Tab-separated table of C-alpha atoms in Angstrom:
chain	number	residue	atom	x	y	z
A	1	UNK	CA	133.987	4.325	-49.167
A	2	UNK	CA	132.202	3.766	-45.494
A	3	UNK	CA	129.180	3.563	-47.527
A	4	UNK	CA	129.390	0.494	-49.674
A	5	UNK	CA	129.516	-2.463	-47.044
A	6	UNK	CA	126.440	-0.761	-45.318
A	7	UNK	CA	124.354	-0.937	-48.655
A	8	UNK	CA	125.489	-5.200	-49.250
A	9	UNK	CA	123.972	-5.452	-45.594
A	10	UNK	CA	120.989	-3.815	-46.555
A	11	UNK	CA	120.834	-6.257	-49.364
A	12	UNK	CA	121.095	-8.901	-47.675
A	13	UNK	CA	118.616	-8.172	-44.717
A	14	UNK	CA	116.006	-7.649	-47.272
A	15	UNK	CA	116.513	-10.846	-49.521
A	16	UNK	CA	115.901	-12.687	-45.806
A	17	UNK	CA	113.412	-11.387	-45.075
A	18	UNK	CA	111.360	-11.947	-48.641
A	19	UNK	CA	112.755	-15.808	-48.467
A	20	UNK	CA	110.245	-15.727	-44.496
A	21	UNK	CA	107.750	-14.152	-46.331
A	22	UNK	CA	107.334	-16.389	-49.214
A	23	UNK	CA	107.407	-19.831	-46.811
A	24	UNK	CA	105.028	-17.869	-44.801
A	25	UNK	CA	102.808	-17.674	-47.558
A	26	UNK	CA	103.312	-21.246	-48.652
A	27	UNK	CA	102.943	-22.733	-45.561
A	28	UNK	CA	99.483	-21.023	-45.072
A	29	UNK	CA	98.640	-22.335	-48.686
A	30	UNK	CA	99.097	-25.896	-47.381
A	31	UNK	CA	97.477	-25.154	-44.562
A	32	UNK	CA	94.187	-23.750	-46.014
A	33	UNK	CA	94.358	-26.964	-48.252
A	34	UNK	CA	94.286	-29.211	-45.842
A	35	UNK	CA	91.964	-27.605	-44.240
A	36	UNK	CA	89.993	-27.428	-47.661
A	37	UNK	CA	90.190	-30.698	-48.379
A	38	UNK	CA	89.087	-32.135	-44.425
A	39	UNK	CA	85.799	-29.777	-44.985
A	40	UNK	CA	84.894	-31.570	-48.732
A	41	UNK	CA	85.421	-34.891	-46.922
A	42	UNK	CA	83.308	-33.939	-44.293
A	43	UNK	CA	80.727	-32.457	-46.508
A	44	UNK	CA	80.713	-35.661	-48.395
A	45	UNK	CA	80.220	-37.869	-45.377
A	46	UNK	CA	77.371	-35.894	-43.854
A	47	UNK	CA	73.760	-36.639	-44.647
A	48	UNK	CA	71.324	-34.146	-46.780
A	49	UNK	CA	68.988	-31.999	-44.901
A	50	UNK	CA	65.475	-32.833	-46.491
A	51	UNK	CA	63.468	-30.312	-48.155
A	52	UNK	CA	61.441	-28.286	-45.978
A	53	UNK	CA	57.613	-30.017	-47.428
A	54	UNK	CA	55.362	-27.542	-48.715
A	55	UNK	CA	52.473	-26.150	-46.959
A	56	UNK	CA	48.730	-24.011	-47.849
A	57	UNK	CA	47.411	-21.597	-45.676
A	58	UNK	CA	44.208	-19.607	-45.915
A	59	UNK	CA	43.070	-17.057	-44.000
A	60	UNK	CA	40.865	-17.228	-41.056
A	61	UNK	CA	37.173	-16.200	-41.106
A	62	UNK	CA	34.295	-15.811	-38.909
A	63	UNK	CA	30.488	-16.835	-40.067
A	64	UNK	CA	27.708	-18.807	-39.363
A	65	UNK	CA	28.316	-22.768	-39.953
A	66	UNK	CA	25.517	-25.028	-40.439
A	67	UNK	CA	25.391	-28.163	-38.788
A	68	UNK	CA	24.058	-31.592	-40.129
A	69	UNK	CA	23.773	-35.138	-39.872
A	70	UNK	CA	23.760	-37.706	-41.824
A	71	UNK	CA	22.128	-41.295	-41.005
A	72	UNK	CA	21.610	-44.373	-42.860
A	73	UNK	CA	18.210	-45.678	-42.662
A	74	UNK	CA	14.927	-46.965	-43.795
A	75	UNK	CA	11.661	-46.265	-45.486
A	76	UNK	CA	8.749	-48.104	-44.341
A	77	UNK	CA	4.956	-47.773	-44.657
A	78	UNK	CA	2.454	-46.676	-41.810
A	79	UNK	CA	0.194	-49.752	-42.902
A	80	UNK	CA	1.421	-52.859	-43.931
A	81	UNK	CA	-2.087	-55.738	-44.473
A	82	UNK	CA	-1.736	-58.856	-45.068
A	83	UNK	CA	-4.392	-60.741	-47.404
A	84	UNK	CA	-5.958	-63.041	-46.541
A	85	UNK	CA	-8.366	-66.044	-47.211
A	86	UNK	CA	-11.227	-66.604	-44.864
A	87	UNK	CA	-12.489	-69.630	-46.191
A	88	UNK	CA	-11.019	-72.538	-48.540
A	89	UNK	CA	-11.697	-73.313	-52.123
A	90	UNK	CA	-9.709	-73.289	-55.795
A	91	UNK	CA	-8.942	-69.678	-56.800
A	92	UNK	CA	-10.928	-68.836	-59.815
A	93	UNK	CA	-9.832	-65.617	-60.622
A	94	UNK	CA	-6.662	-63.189	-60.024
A	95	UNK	CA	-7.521	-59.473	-60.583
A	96	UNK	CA	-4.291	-57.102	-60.486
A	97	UNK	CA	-0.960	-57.425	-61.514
A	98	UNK	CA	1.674	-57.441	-58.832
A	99	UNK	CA	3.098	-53.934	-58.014
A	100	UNK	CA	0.119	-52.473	-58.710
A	101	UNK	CA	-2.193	-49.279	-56.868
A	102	UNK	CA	-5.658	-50.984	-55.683
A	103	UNK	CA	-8.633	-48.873	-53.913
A	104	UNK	CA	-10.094	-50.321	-50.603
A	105	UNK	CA	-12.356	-52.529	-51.685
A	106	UNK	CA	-11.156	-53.943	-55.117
A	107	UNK	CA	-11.520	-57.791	-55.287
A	108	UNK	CA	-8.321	-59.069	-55.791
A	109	UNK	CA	-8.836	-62.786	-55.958
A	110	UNK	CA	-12.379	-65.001	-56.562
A	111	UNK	CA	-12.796	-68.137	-54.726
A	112	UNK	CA	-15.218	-70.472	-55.907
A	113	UNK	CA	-18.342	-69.958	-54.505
A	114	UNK	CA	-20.486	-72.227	-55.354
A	115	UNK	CA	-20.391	-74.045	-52.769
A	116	UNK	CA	-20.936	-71.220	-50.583
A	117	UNK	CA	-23.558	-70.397	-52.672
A	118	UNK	CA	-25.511	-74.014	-52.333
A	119	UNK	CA	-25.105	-73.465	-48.279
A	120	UNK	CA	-26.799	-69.774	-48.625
A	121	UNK	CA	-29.550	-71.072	-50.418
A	122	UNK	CA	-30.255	-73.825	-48.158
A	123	UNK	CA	-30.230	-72.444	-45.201
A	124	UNK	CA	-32.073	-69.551	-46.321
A	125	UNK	CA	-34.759	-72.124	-47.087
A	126	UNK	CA	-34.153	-73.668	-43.277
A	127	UNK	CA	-34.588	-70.036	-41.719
A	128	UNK	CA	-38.199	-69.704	-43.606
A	129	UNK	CA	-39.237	-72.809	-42.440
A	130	UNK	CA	-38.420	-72.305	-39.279
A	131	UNK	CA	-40.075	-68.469	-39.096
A	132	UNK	CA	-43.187	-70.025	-40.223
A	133	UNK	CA	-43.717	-72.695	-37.500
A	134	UNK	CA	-42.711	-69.943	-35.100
A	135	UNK	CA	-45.486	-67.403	-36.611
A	136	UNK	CA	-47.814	-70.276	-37.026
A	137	UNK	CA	-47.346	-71.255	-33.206
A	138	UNK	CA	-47.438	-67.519	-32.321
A	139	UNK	CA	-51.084	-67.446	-33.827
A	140	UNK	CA	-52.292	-70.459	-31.945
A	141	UNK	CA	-51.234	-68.627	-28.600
A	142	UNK	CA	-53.191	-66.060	-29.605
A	143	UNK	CA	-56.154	-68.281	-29.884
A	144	UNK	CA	-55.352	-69.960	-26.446
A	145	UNK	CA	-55.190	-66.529	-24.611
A	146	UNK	CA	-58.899	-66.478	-25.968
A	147	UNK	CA	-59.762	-69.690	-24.595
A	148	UNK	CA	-58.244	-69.287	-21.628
A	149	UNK	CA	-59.919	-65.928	-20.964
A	150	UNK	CA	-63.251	-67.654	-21.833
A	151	UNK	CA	-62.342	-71.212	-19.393
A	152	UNK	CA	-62.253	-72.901	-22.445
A	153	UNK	CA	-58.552	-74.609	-22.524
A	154	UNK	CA	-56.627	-75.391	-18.912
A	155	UNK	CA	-53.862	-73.310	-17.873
A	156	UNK	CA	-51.659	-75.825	-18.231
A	157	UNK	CA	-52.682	-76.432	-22.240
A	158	UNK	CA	-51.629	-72.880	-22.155
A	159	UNK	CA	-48.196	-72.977	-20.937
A	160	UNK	CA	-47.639	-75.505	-23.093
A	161	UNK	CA	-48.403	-73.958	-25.918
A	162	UNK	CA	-46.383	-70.633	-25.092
A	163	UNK	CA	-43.175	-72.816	-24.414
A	164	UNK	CA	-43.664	-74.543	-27.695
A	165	UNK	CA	-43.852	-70.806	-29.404
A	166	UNK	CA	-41.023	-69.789	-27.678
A	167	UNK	CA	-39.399	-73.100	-28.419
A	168	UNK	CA	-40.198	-72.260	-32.620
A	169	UNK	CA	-38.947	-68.640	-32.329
A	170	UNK	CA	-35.743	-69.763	-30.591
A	171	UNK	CA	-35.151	-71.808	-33.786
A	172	UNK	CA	-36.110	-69.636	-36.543
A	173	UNK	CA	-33.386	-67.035	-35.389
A	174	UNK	CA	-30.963	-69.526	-34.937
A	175	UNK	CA	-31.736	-70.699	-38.342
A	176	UNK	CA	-31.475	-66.589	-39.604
A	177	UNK	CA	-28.212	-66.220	-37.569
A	178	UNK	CA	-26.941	-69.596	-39.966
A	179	UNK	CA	-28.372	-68.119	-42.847
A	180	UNK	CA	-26.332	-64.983	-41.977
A	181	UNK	CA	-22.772	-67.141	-41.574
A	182	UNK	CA	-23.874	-68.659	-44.861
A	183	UNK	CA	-24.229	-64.884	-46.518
A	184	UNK	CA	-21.037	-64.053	-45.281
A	185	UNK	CA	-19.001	-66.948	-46.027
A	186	UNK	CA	-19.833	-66.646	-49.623
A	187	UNK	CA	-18.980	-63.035	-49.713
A	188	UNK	CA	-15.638	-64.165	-48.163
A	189	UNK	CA	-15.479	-65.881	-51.666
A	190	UNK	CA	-14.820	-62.139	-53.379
A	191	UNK	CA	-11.394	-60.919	-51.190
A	192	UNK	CA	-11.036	-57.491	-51.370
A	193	UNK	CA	-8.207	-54.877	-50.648
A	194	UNK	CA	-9.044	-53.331	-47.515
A	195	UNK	CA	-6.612	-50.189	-47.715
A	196	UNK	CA	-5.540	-48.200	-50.606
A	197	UNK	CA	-2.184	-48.918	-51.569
A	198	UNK	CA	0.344	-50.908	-53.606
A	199	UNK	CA	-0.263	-54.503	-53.842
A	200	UNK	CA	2.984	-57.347	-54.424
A	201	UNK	CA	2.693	-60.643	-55.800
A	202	UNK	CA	0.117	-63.589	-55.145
A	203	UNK	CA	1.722	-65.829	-52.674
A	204	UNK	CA	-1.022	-68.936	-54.636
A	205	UNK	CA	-2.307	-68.500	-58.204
A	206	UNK	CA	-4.976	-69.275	-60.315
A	207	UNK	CA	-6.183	-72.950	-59.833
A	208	UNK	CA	-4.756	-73.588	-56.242
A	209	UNK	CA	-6.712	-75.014	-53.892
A	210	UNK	CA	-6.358	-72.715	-50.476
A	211	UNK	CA	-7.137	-72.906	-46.817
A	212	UNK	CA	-8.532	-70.552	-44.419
A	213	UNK	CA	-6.412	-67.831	-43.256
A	214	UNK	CA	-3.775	-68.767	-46.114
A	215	UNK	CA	-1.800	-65.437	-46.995
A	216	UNK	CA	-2.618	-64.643	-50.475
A	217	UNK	CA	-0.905	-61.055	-50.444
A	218	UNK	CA	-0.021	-58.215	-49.016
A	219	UNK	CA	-1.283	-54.024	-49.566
A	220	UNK	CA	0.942	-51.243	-48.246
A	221	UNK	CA	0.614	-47.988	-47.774
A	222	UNK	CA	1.650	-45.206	-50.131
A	223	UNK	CA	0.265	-41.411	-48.851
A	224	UNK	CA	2.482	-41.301	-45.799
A	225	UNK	CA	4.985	-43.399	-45.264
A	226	UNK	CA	7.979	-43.770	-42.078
A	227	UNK	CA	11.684	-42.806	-42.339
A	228	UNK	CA	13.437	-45.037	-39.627
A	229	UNK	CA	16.760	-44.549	-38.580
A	230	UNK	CA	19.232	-45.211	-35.706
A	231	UNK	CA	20.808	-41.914	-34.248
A	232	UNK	CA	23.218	-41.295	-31.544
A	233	UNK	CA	21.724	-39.655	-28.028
A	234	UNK	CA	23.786	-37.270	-28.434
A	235	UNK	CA	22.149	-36.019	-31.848
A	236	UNK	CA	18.681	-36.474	-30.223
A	237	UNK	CA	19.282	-34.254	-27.391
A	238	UNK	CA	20.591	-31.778	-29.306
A	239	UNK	CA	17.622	-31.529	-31.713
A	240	UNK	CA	14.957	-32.079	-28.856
A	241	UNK	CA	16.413	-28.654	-27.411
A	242	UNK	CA	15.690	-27.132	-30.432
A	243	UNK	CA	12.638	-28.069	-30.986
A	244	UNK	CA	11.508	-27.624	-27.640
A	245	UNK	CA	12.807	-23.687	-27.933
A	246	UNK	CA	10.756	-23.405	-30.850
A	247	UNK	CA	13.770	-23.996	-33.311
A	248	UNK	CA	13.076	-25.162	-36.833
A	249	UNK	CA	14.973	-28.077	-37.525
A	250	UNK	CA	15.078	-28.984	-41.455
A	251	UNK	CA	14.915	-32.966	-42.178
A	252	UNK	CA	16.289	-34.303	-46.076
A	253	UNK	CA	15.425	-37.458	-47.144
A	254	UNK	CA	17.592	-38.976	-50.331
A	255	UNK	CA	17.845	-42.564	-51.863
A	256	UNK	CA	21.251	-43.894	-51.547
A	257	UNK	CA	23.919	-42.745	-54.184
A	258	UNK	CA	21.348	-40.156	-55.292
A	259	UNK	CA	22.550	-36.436	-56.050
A	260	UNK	CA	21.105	-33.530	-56.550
């Protein structure tokens, strides 16, 4: 009978005690909710980490490198002539196409010489005149040296006579020495290349009428010819040390945009 009321208690106590447990449990729900939803609105409002951006690597090695330079320059020949005329007349002839390889001594252009011609010839003639009167007058002072020995001319018909052949030989070689300019004035008529090389165009054609000392052209070089170029002091330094240690330093040469 005692045992009845004890076992309602029991009861009771126990249907408590689930009703704590169960509000508990609910109350944590909301809780973790909340909680729930305050991290997705965080997450939402925060900005995105970027990608980490990719990367190479290689490994690292040890070996010889081989230093070089590069430098923009120039190529430019060791002789560079300019033609010219040395005396004035119409061009009669031009002999090579521009661009063209000449040998020293080709004749490039032909100036008329005939009057250079007329001018040899004449004073050609002059300088035999002349080196007759001298030998003539040479003769007589022979003759006088003769008739001086033997008292038969005065000393002073003597001098006189060995100024005048002096006089006469004076003017025959001046006369030779104009024959001479003559001579070479009308080989000036043929103008020549006076270098091997590459000839360019003719600065005055066929028919013009040119001056002394006009340019008519221009020969350059082609067996050896300069590289020019504008390096850094540093650079030069560096390759005068090696070259003074007895270091061979290799040189390229290229054309711009060339390969290979």
């Amino acid at each position: 009978m005692n045992n009845q009321p004890e076992s309602g208690s029991l009861k009771g106590d126990t249907r408590g005690k689930l009703r704590v447990i169960v509000a508990a449990l609910a109350l944590s729900g909301l809780v973790g909710a909340g909680l729930t939803g305050c991290a997705d609105a965080n997450s939402n409002d925060a900005p995105a980490v970027p990608a980490a951006p990719p990367v190479s690597a290689a490994v690292v090695v040890q070996q010889p490198v081989l230093e070089t330079q590069e430098f923009s320059g120039r190529l430019e020949a060791i002789e560079v002539v300019e033609i010219r005329s040395r005396v004035s007349g119409y061009i009669t002839a031009v002999n090579f196409k521009p661009g063209a390889e000449v040998r020293k001594g080709d004749v490039l252009f032909v100036i008329d010489p005939r009057p250079y011609q007329a001018e040899a010839d004449r004073t050609q003639a002059t300088a035999a005149a002349a080196r007759a009167r001298a030998d003539l007058a040479r003769l007589e002072l022979q003759r006088a040296e003769r008739l001086l020995a033997d008292k038969a001319i005065a000393q002073r018909e003597f001098d006189e006579r060995d100024a005048g052949q002096k006089e006469l030989d004076a003017s025959a070689r001046a006369a030779a020495a104009e024959y001479a300019a003559a001579r070479l004035n009308l080989a000036y008529t043929r103008v020549t290349a006076p270098i091997d090389g590459r000839v360019s165009k003719a600065e005055i054609t066929l028919g013009n009428l040119v001056d002394a000392s006009a340019v008519l052209t221009s020969v350059v070089s082609l067996d050896r010819i300069y590289a020019s170029f504008d390096g850094d002091e540093d650079t030069y330094l560096r390759v005068s040390r090696r070259t003074h240690a007895g270091q061979p330093v290799e040189v390229k040469v290229g054309l711009a945009g060339e390969e290979g």
